[in-house]
Structures are given as structure tokens and as C-alpha cells.
Tab-separated table of C-alpha atoms in Angstrom:
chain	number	residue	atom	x	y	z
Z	19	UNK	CA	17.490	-21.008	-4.013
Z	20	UNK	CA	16.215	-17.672	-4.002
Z	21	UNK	CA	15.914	-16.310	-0.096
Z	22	UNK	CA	13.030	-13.408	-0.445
Z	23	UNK	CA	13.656	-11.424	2.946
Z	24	UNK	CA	17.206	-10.828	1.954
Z	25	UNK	CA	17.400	-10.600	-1.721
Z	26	UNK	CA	13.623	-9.417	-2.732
Z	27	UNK	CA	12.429	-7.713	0.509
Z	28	UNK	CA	15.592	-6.046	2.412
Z	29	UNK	CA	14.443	-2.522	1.849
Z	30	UNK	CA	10.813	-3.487	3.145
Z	31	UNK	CA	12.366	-5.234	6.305
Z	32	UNK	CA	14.620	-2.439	6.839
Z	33	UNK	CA	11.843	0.074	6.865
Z	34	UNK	CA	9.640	-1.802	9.131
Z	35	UNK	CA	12.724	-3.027	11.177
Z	36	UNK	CA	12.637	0.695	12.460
Z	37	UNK	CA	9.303	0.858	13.658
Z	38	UNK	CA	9.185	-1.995	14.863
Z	39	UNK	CA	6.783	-3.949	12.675
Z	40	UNK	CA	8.799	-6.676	11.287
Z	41	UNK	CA	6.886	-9.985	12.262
Z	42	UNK	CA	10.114	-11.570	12.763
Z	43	UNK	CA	11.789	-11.746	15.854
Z	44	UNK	CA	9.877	-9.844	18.005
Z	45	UNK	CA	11.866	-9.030	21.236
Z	46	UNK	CA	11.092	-7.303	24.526
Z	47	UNK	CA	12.920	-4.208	23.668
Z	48	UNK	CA	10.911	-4.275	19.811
Z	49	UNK	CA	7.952	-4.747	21.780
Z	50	UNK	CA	8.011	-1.772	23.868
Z	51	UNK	CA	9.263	0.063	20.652
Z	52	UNK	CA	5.907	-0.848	19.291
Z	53	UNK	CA	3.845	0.670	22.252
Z	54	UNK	CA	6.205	4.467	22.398
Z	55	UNK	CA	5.160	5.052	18.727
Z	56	UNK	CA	2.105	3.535	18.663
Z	57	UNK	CA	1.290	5.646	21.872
Z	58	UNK	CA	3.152	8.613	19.769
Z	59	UNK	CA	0.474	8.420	16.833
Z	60	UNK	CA	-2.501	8.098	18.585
Z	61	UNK	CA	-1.536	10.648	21.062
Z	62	UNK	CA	-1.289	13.035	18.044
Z	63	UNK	CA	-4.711	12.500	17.071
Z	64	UNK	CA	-6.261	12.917	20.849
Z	65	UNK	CA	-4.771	16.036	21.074
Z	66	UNK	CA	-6.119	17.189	17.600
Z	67	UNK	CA	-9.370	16.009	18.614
Z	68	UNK	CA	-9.566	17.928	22.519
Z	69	UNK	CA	-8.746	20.925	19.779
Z	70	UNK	CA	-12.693	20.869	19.683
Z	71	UNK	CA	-13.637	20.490	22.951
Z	72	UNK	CA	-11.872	23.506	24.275
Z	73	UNK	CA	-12.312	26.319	21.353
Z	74	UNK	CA	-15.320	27.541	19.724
Z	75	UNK	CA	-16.497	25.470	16.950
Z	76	UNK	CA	-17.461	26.795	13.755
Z	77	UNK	CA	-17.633	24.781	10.159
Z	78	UNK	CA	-14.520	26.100	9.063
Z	79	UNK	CA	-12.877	25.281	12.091
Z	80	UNK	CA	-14.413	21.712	12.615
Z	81	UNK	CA	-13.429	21.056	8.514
Z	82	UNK	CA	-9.565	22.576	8.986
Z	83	UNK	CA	-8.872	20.231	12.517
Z	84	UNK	CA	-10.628	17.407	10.686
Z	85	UNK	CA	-8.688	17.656	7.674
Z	86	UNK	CA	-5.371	16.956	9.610
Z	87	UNK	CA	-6.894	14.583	12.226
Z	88	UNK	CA	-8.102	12.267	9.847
Z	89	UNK	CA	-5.103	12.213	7.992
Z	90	UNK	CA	-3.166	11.608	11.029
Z	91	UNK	CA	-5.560	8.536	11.921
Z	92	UNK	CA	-4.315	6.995	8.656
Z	93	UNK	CA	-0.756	6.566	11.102
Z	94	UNK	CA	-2.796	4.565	13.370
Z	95	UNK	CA	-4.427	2.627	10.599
Z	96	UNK	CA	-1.931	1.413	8.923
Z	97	UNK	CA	0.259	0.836	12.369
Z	98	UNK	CA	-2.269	-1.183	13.887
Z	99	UNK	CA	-3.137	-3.398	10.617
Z	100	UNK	CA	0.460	-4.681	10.557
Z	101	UNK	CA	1.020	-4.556	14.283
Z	102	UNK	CA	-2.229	-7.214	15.299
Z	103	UNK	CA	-1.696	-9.076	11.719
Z	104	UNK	CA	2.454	-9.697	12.380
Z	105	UNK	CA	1.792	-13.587	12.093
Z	106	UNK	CA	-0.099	-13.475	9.114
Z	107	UNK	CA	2.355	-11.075	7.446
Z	108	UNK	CA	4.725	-13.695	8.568
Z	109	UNK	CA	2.575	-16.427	6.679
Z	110	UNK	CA	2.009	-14.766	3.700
Z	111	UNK	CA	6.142	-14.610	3.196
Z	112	UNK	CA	6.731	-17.892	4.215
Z	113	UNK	CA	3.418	-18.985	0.787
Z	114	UNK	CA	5.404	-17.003	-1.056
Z	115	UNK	CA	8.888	-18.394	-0.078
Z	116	UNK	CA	7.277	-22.260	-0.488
Z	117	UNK	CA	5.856	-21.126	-3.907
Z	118	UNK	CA	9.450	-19.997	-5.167
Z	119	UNK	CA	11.381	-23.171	-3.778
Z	120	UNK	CA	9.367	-25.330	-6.210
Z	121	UNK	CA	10.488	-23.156	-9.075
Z	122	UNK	CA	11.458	-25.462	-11.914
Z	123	UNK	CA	13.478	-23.921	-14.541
Z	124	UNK	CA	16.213	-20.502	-14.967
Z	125	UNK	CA	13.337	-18.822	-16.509
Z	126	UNK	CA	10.764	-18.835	-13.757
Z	127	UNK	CA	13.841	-17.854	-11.585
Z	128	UNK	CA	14.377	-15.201	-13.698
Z	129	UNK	CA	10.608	-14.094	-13.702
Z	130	UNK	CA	10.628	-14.197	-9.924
Z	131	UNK	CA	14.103	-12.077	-9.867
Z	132	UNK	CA	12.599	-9.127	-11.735
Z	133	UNK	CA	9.929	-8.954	-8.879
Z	134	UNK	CA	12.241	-8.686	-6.463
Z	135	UNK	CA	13.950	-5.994	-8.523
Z	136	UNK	CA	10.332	-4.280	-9.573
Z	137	UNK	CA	10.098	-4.298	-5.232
Z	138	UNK	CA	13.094	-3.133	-4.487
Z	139	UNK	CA	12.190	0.036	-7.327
Z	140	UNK	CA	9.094	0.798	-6.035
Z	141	UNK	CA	10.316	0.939	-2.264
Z	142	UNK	CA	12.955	3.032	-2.888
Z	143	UNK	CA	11.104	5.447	-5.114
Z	144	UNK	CA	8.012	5.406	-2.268
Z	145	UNK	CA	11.225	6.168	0.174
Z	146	UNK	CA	12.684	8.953	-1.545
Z	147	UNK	CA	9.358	10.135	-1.928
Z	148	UNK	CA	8.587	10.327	1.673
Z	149	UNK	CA	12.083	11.403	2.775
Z	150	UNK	CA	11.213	15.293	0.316
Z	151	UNK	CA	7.518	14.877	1.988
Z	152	UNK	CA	8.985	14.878	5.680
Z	153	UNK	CA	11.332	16.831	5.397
Z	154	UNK	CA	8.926	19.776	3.197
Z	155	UNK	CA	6.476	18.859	5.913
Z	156	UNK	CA	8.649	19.681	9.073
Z	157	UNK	CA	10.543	22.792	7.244
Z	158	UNK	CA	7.201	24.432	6.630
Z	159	UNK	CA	6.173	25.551	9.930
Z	160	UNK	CA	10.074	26.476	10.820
Z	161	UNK	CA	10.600	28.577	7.746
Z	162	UNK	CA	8.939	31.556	9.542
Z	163	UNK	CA	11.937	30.980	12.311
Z	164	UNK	CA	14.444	30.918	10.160
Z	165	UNK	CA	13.004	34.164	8.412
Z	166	UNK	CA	11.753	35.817	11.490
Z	167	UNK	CA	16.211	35.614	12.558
Z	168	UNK	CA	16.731	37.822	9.304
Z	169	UNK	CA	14.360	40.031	9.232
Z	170	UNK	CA	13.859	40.606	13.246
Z	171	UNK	CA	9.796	39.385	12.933
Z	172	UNK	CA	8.421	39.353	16.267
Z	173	UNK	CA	8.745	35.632	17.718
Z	174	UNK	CA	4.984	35.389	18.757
Z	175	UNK	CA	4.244	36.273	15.098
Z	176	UNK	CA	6.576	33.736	13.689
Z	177	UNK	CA	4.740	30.793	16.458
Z	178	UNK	CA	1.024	32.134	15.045
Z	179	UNK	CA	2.344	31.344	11.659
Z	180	UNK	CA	4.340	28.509	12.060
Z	181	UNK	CA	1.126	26.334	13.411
Z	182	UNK	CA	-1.064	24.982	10.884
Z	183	UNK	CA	-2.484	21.603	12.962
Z	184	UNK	CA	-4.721	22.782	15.168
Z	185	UNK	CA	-4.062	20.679	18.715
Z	186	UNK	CA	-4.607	21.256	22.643
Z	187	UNK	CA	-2.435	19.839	24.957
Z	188	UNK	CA	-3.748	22.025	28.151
Z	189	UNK	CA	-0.225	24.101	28.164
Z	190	UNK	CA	0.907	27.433	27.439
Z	191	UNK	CA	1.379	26.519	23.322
Z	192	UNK	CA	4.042	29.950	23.128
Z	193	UNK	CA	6.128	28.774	25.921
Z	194	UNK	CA	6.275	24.795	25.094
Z	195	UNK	CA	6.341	25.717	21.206
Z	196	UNK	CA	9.227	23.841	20.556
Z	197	UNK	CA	8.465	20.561	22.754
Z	198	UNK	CA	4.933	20.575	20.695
Z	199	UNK	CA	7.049	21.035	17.554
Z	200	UNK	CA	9.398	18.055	18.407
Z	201	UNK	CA	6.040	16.399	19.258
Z	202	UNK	CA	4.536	16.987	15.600
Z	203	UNK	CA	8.034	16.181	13.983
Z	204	UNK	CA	8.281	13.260	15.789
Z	205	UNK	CA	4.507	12.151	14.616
Z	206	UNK	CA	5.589	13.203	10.719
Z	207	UNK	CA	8.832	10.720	10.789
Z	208	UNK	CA	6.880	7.671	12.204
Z	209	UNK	CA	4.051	8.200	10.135
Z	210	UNK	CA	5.553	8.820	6.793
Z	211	UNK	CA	7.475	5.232	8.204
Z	212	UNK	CA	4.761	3.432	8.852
Z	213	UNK	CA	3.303	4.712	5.548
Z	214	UNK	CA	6.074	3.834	3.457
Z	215	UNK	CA	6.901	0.536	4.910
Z	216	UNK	CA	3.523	-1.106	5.112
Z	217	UNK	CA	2.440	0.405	1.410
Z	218	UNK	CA	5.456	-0.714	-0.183
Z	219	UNK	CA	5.596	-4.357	1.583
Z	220	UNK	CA	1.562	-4.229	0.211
Z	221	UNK	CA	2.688	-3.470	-3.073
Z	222	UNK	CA	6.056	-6.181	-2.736
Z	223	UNK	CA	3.278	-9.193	-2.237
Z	224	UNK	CA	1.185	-7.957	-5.073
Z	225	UNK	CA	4.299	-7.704	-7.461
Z	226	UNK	CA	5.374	-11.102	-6.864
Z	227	UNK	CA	1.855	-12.562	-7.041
Z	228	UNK	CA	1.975	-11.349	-10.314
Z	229	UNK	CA	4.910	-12.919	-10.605
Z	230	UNK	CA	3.151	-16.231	-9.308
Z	231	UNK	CA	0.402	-15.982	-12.735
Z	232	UNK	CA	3.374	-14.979	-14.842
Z	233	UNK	CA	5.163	-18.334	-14.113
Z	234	UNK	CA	1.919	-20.285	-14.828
Z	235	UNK	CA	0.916	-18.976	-18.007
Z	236	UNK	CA	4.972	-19.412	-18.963
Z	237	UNK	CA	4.201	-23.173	-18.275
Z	238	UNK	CA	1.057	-23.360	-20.178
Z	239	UNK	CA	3.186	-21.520	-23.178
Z	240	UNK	CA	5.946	-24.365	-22.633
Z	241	UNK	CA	3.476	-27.049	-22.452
Z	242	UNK	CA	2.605	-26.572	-26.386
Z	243	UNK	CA	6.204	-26.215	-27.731
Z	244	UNK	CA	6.401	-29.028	-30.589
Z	245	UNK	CA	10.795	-29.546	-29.421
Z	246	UNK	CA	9.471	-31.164	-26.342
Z	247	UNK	CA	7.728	-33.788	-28.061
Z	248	UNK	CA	9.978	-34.913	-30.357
Z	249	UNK	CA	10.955	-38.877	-30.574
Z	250	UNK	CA	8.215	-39.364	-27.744
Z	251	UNK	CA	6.121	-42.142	-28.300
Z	252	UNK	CA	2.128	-41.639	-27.891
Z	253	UNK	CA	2.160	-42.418	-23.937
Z	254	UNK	CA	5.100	-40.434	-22.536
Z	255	UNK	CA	3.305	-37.100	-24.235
Z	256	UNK	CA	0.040	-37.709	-23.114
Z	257	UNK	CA	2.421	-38.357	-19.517
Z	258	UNK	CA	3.959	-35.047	-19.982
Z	259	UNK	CA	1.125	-33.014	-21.040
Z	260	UNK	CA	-0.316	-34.077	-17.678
Z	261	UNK	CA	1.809	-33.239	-15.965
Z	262	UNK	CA	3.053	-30.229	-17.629
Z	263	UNK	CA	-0.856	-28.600	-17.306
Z	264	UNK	CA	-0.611	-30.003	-13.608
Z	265	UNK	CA	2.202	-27.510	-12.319
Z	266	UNK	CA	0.596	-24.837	-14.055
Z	267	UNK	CA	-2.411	-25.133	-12.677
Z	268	UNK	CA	-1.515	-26.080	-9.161
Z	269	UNK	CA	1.092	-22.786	-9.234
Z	270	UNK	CA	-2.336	-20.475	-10.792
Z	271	UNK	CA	-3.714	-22.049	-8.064
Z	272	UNK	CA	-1.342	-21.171	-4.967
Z	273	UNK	CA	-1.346	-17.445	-6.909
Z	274	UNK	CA	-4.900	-17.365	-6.394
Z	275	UNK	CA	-4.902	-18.722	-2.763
Z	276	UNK	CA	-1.679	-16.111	-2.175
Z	277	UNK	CA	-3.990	-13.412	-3.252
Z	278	UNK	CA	-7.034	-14.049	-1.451
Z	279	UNK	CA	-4.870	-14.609	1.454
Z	280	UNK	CA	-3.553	-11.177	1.299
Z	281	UNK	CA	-6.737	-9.848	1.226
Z	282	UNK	CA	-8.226	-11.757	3.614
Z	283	UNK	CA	-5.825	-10.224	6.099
Z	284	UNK	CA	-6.153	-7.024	6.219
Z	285	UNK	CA	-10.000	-7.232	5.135
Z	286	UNK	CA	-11.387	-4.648	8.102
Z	287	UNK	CA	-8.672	-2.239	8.105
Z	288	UNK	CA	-8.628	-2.142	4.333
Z	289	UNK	CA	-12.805	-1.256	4.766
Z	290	UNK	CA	-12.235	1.522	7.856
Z	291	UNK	CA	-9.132	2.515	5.228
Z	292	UNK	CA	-11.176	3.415	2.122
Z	293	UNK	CA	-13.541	5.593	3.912
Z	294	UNK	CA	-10.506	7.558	5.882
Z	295	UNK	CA	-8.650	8.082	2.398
Z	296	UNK	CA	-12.043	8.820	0.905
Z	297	UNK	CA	-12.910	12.005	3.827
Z	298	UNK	CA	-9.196	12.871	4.401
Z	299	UNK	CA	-8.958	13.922	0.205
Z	300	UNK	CA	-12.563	15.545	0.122
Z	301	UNK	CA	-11.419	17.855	3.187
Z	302	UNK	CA	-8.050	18.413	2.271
Z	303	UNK	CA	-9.393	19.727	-1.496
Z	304	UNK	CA	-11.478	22.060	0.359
Z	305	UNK	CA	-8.842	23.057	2.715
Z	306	UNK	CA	-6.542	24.090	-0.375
Z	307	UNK	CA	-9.839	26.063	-2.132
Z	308	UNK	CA	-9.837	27.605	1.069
Z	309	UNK	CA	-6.591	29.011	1.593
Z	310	UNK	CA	-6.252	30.376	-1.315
Z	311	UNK	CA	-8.715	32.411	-1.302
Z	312	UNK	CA	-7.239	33.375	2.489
Z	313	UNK	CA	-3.830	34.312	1.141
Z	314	UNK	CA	-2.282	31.126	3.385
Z	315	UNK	CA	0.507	30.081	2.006
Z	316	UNK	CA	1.935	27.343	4.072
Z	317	UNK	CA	-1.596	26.157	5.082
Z	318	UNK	CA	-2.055	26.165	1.183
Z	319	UNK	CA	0.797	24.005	1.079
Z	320	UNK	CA	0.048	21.711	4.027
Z	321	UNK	CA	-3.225	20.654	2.231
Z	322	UNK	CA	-1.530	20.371	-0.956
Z	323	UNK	CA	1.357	18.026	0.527
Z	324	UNK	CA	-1.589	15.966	2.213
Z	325	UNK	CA	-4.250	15.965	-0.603
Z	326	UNK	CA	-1.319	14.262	-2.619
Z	327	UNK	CA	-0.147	11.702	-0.659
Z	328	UNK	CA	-3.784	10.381	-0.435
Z	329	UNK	CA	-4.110	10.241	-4.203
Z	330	UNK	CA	-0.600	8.802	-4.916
Z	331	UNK	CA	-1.397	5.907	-2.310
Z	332	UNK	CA	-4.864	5.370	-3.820
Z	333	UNK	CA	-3.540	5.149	-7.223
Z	334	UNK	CA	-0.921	2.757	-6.340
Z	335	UNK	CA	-2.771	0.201	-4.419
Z	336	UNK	CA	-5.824	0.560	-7.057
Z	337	UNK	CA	-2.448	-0.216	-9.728
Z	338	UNK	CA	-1.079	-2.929	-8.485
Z	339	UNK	CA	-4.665	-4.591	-7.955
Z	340	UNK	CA	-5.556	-4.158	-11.775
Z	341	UNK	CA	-2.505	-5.658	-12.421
Z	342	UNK	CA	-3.558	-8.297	-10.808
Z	343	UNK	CA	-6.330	-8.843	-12.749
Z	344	UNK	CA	-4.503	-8.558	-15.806
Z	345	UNK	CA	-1.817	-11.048	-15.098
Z	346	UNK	CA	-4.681	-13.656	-14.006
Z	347	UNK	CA	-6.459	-13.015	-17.265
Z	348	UNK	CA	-3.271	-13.422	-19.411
Z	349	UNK	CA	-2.971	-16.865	-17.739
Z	350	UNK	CA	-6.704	-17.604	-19.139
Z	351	UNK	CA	-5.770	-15.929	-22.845
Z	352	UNK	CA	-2.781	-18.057	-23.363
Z	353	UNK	CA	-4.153	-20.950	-22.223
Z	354	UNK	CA	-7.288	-20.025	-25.017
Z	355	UNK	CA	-4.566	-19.555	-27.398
Z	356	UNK	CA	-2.348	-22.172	-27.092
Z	357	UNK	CA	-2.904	-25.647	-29.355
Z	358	UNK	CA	-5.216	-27.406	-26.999
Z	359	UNK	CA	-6.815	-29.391	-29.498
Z	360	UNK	CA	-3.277	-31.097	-30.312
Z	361	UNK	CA	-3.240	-32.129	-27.163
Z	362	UNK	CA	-4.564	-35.613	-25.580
Z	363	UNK	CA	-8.195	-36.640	-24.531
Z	364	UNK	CA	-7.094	-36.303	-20.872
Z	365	UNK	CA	-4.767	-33.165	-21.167
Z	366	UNK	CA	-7.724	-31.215	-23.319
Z	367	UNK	CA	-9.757	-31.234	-19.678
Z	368	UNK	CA	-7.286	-30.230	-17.602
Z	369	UNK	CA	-6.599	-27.688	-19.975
Z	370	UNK	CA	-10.156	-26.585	-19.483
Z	371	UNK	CA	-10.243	-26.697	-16.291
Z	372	UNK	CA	-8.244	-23.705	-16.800
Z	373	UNK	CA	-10.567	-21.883	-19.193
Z	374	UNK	CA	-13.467	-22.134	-16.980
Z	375	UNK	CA	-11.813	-20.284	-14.454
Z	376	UNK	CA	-10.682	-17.756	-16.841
Z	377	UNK	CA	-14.101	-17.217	-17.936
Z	378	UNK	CA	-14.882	-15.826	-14.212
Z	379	UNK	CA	-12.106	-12.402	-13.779
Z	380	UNK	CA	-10.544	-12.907	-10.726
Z	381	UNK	CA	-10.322	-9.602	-8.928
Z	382	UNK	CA	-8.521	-8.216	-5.777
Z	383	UNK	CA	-11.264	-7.822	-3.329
Z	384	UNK	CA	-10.520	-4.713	-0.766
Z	385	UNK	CA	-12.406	-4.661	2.544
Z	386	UNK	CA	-14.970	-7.158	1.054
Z	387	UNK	CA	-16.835	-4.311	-0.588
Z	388	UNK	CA	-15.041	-2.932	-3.466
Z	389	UNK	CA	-12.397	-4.598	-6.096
Z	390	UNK	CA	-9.078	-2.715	-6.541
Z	391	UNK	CA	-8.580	-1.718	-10.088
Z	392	UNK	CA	-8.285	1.605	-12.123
Z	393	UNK	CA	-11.970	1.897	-12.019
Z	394	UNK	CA	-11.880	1.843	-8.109
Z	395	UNK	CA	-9.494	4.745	-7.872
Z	396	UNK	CA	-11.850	6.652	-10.645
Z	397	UNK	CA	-14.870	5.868	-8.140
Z	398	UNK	CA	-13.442	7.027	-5.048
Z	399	UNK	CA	-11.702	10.283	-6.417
Z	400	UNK	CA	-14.700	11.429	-7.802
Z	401	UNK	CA	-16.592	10.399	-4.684
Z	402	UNK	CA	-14.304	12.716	-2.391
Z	403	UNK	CA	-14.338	15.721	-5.308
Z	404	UNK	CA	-18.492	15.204	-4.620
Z	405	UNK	CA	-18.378	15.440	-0.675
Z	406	UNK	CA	-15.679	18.685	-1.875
Z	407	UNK	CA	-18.162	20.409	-3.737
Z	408	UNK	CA	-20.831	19.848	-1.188
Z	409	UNK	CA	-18.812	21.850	1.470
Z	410	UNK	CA	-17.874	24.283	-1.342
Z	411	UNK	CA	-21.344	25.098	-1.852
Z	412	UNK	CA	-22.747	24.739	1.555
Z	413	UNK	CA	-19.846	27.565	2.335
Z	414	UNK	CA	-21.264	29.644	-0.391
């Protein structure tokens, strides 16, 4: 018996234990968690946005607030999707932990084990990832500080330099520098969190849904193997062919169901998602054009560290959704392959039961608009380097 929160998914429910988004257990205490950093986040991006209401608004200014507000909103996003989905996070674990308790042999076992290992590899990669990314993120705008102590820099210098997102919080910014600091750091832990939690939990489902049309087309390879019918008289094989093409389809089926589940869930957000990731990259290219040919360093650096993150999450969700694809089509190839026409009268439909739903690729559908796939992530880069060269030009 394979247990999937604590063997397969113990770094994801550790990460989302600590914002409070596991959909398990929710107490009073992880309750008002929720609310402080939810409040946190969006608080973040209010006080980016009043940023335009109080100063004088030019393009360049609009673009360089916009650049980090939009990002920021990608905190809220992602909070919010798994905060008013909990339940149905909750059901798609408990499909998937149904699915592997009517695993039949050591193989599919073993097939099943290597997701949970491929999980727990990709969440602690994602993790270390966004452990240098906070921590590069919240020593950029301190550097000058530390610095300004050797080289006796004037300290209202080293605050002009150290702020690169643009907010207004109605205060006197030099004296409560280091309360909007904590502010900012505080807003860079929870968000790279919530980031790294909900992608990687994301990615965990996909993984072992391709787990889920690895198993099937393992039991449409085991259904042909000539060992199994060996001394069986005429009835018993056409018995076990049955039933044999019956577990693999019923488990391609559940895979299917598992995946249209997933998204089916997160349907809206995954729509508002696209066209955040889409504006955040397009004005974070611009903003790196743009400082360099300012001289700003850290700014440069900012952008950089943001325009990143957007294209590493893109290309990972896009990944895992062509693999997807791929898995479902193997299922289709081997059964195509496989020695169907040994097979009995009754077995040979069943069998093409199969093939007719091969002959349709099943894709990951994200926000009910676009599929996730290599392809995708080719569209929308070159979509955002389009809306970049617009504002290059226009600034020309």
C-alpha cells in the first residue's frame, strides 16, 4: 500500500503546510494564517498600485511600477487558486490515492514509485531554486547598506538606491525604510512559497498522471505476452484477454478523468494566469533593455531575476503538459502495435475501443483556451517578445 501524502508528496505538503494551504486539516489558527498572508500579498500590490495615484505618471514610470505589480499579482493568483479550490485539491489526491490502491502487480508499484521520486526531484530542485531567488532578491536592495558601512556613502544615497519597487504607503519612505523593507521581504518569502508549493504540487499531479497512462499501456504490453497463455484452453484466454484489456482501459480511463479533473479546477485562474505571465515577461524584457542602457545595475538585475522566473514556470507547466500528451499517445501506439489480431472476436473490440480514442490526441486543456505543450510556451514567449518590441519602438 503505497500512502501518497507521506511517501510521494511530503515535500509538497510541507511547503504548503507553511502557508497555510494544505487542504487538510484546516484549523482556526491555519485559517487566520491564511488571511495575514493573504492580506500580506495583496497589500503589496495596493501599495504598488497608489504608487500612481500620488506621483506624476509618465510611460516609463507607468511600465517600471507595472512591471513589479503584475508580477507581484502572480502571489495573489496562485494563493487564491489553491486557497478557494482546497476541497478539490483534496479530491484530486484522494483519485489519485483510489487509482494506486487498485494497483495489481510489483511493476505498476514500481512505475508509480518513480513518480513519487520524479516529485520529490522536481520539488526540491524548484525549492533550492527559490531559496538563491529570495535570498538574491532581498540582498539586492541591502547591498548598498552593507557597502555604504565601508565606504561611509551617505545613508539617504544608499535608501535612493536600495529601492527598485516603486510603492506609496502615505509615510515618510527615509524614516520607515526599514519597516517597508521588512514589508517587501516579508512579501518575497511568501510569494516565492506560494510559488513553489502550488507549481510543484501542479507539476506532482501531472507526473503521476503520467504515471496513470504508463501503467495502462504496461497492461496492454502484458496482455499480448504468449507465457500467459500457455496450457489455457480456448475459453479461459478469450476470459483473460477480457479482462486483461478491461483494467487497462478502465485505468486509461480514470488517467483521463484525473486529468481533466485537474484542469477543470483551476480552469479561471489558469485563464487570468496566462495573460499575467504573458504582460509580466513583455514588461520585465523591456525593463532589462531599459536599464541597461541607464547604467542600473540592481534594477538590471531585478528584471532579470523576474523575467526568469516567468519563463522557467512557463516552460515547466507547458513540459509537463506535453508530456502528457505523449504518455496518452504511447498508450494508443502500443496498443496499435501489439498482436491484436491474435486476439479473440470479443477482445479485438475492446482493443479498439482503445484505438479510436488514440486516434483523437488527448491534450491538457489550460484555462479552456489554449493546450499546454511545447508549442504553447513557443506561442506565448514570442507573444510577450511582440508586446516588448512594441514598447521598444514606441520609446524610440
Amino acid at each position: 500500500m503505497i500512502c501518497l501524502e507521506t511517501q510521494h508528496f511530503n515535500h509538497n505538503r510541507t511547503l504548503l503546510l507553511a502557508i497555510g494551504l494544505w487542504p487538510y486539516q484546516k484549523s482556526k489558527l491555519v485559517r487566520l494564517q491564511i488571511i495575514l498572508f493573504f492580506g500580506i500579498l495583496i497589500s503589496f500590490v495596493i501599495f504598488q498600485f497608489t504608487a500612481l495615484i500620488t506621483r506624476r505618471c509618465t510611460v516609463n514610470f507607468i511600465i517600471k511600477v507595472f512591471s513589479t505589480m503584475i508580477f507581484s499579482s502572480l502571489y495573489v493568483i496562485m494563493y487564491n487558486m489553491f486557497w478557494i479550490n482546497s476541497h478539490r485539491v483534496r479530491n484530486l489526491l484522494e483519485q489519485l490515492q483510489y487509482v494506486c490502491n487498485e494497483l495489481q502487480d510489483e511493476n505498476e508499484y514500481t512505475i508509480i514509485k518513480k513518480c513519487g521520486n520524479n516529485t520529490k526531484f522536481c520539488t526540491l530542485t524548484c525549492t533550492a531554486f527559490a531559496i538563491c531567488s529570495t535570498f538574491f532578491a532581498i540582498l539586492l536592495p541591502i547591498w548598498p547598506q552593507i557597502l555604504g558601512t565601508v565606504l561611509h556613502i551617505n545613508e539617504s544615497r544608499i535608501q535612493s538606491q536600495a529601492i527598485h519597487i516603486t510603492t506609496e504607503y502615505f509615510v515618510d519612505q527615509n524614516k520607515y525604510f526599514y519597516l517597508i523593507l521588512l514589508h517587501t521581504n516579508t512579501v518575497i518569502c511568501i510569494g516565492a512559497t506560494t510559488l513553489t508549493a502550488t507549481g510543484t504540487m501542479l507539476i506532482g499531479c501531472a507526473i503521476h498522471a503520467c504515471g496513470l497512462f504508463r501503467i495502462a499501456s504496461y497492461r496492454m504490453e502484458q496482455i499480448m505476452t504468449t507465457k500467459m497463455f500457455k496450457n489455457v484452453n480456448l475459453k479461459d484466454r478469450a476470459m483473460i484477454y477480457n479482462k486483461k484489456i478491461f483494467y487497462a482501459i478502465e485505468i486509461h480511463c480514470k488517467a483521463i478523468k484525473f486529468c481533466e479533473f485537474l484542469s477543470s479546477t483551476f480552469k479561471g485562474s489558469f485563464f487570468l494566469l496566462i495573460i499575467i505571465c504573458v504582460i509580466s515577461l513583455s514588461l520585465n524584457i523591456y525593463g532589462i533593455f531599459q536599464n541597461i542602457s541607464l547604467g542600473d545595475k540592481e534594477a538590471f538585475l531585478l528584471h532579470l531575476l523576474l523575467a526568469s522566473i516567468i519563463l522557467l514556470y512557463m516552460f515547466v507547466l507547458n513540459y509537463v503538459g506535453q508530456e502528457i500528451t505523449n504518455y496518452n499517445n504511447y498508450v494508443y501506439f502500443t496498443a496499435y502495435n501489439s498482436r491484436w489480431y491474435n486476439a479473440p472476436l470479443q477482445a479485438q473490440k475492446l482493443i479498439l475501443f482503445i484505438l479510436l480514442k488514440g486516434s483523437r490526441t488527448y491534450n491538457l486543456n489550460i484555462g479552456g483556451v489554449i493546450v499546454a505543450s511545447l508549442e504553447c510556451f513557443a506561442t506565448l514567449t514570442k507573444t510577450s517578445m511582440s508586446y516588448f518590441t512594441v514598447m521598444y519602438s514606441m520609446e524610440e
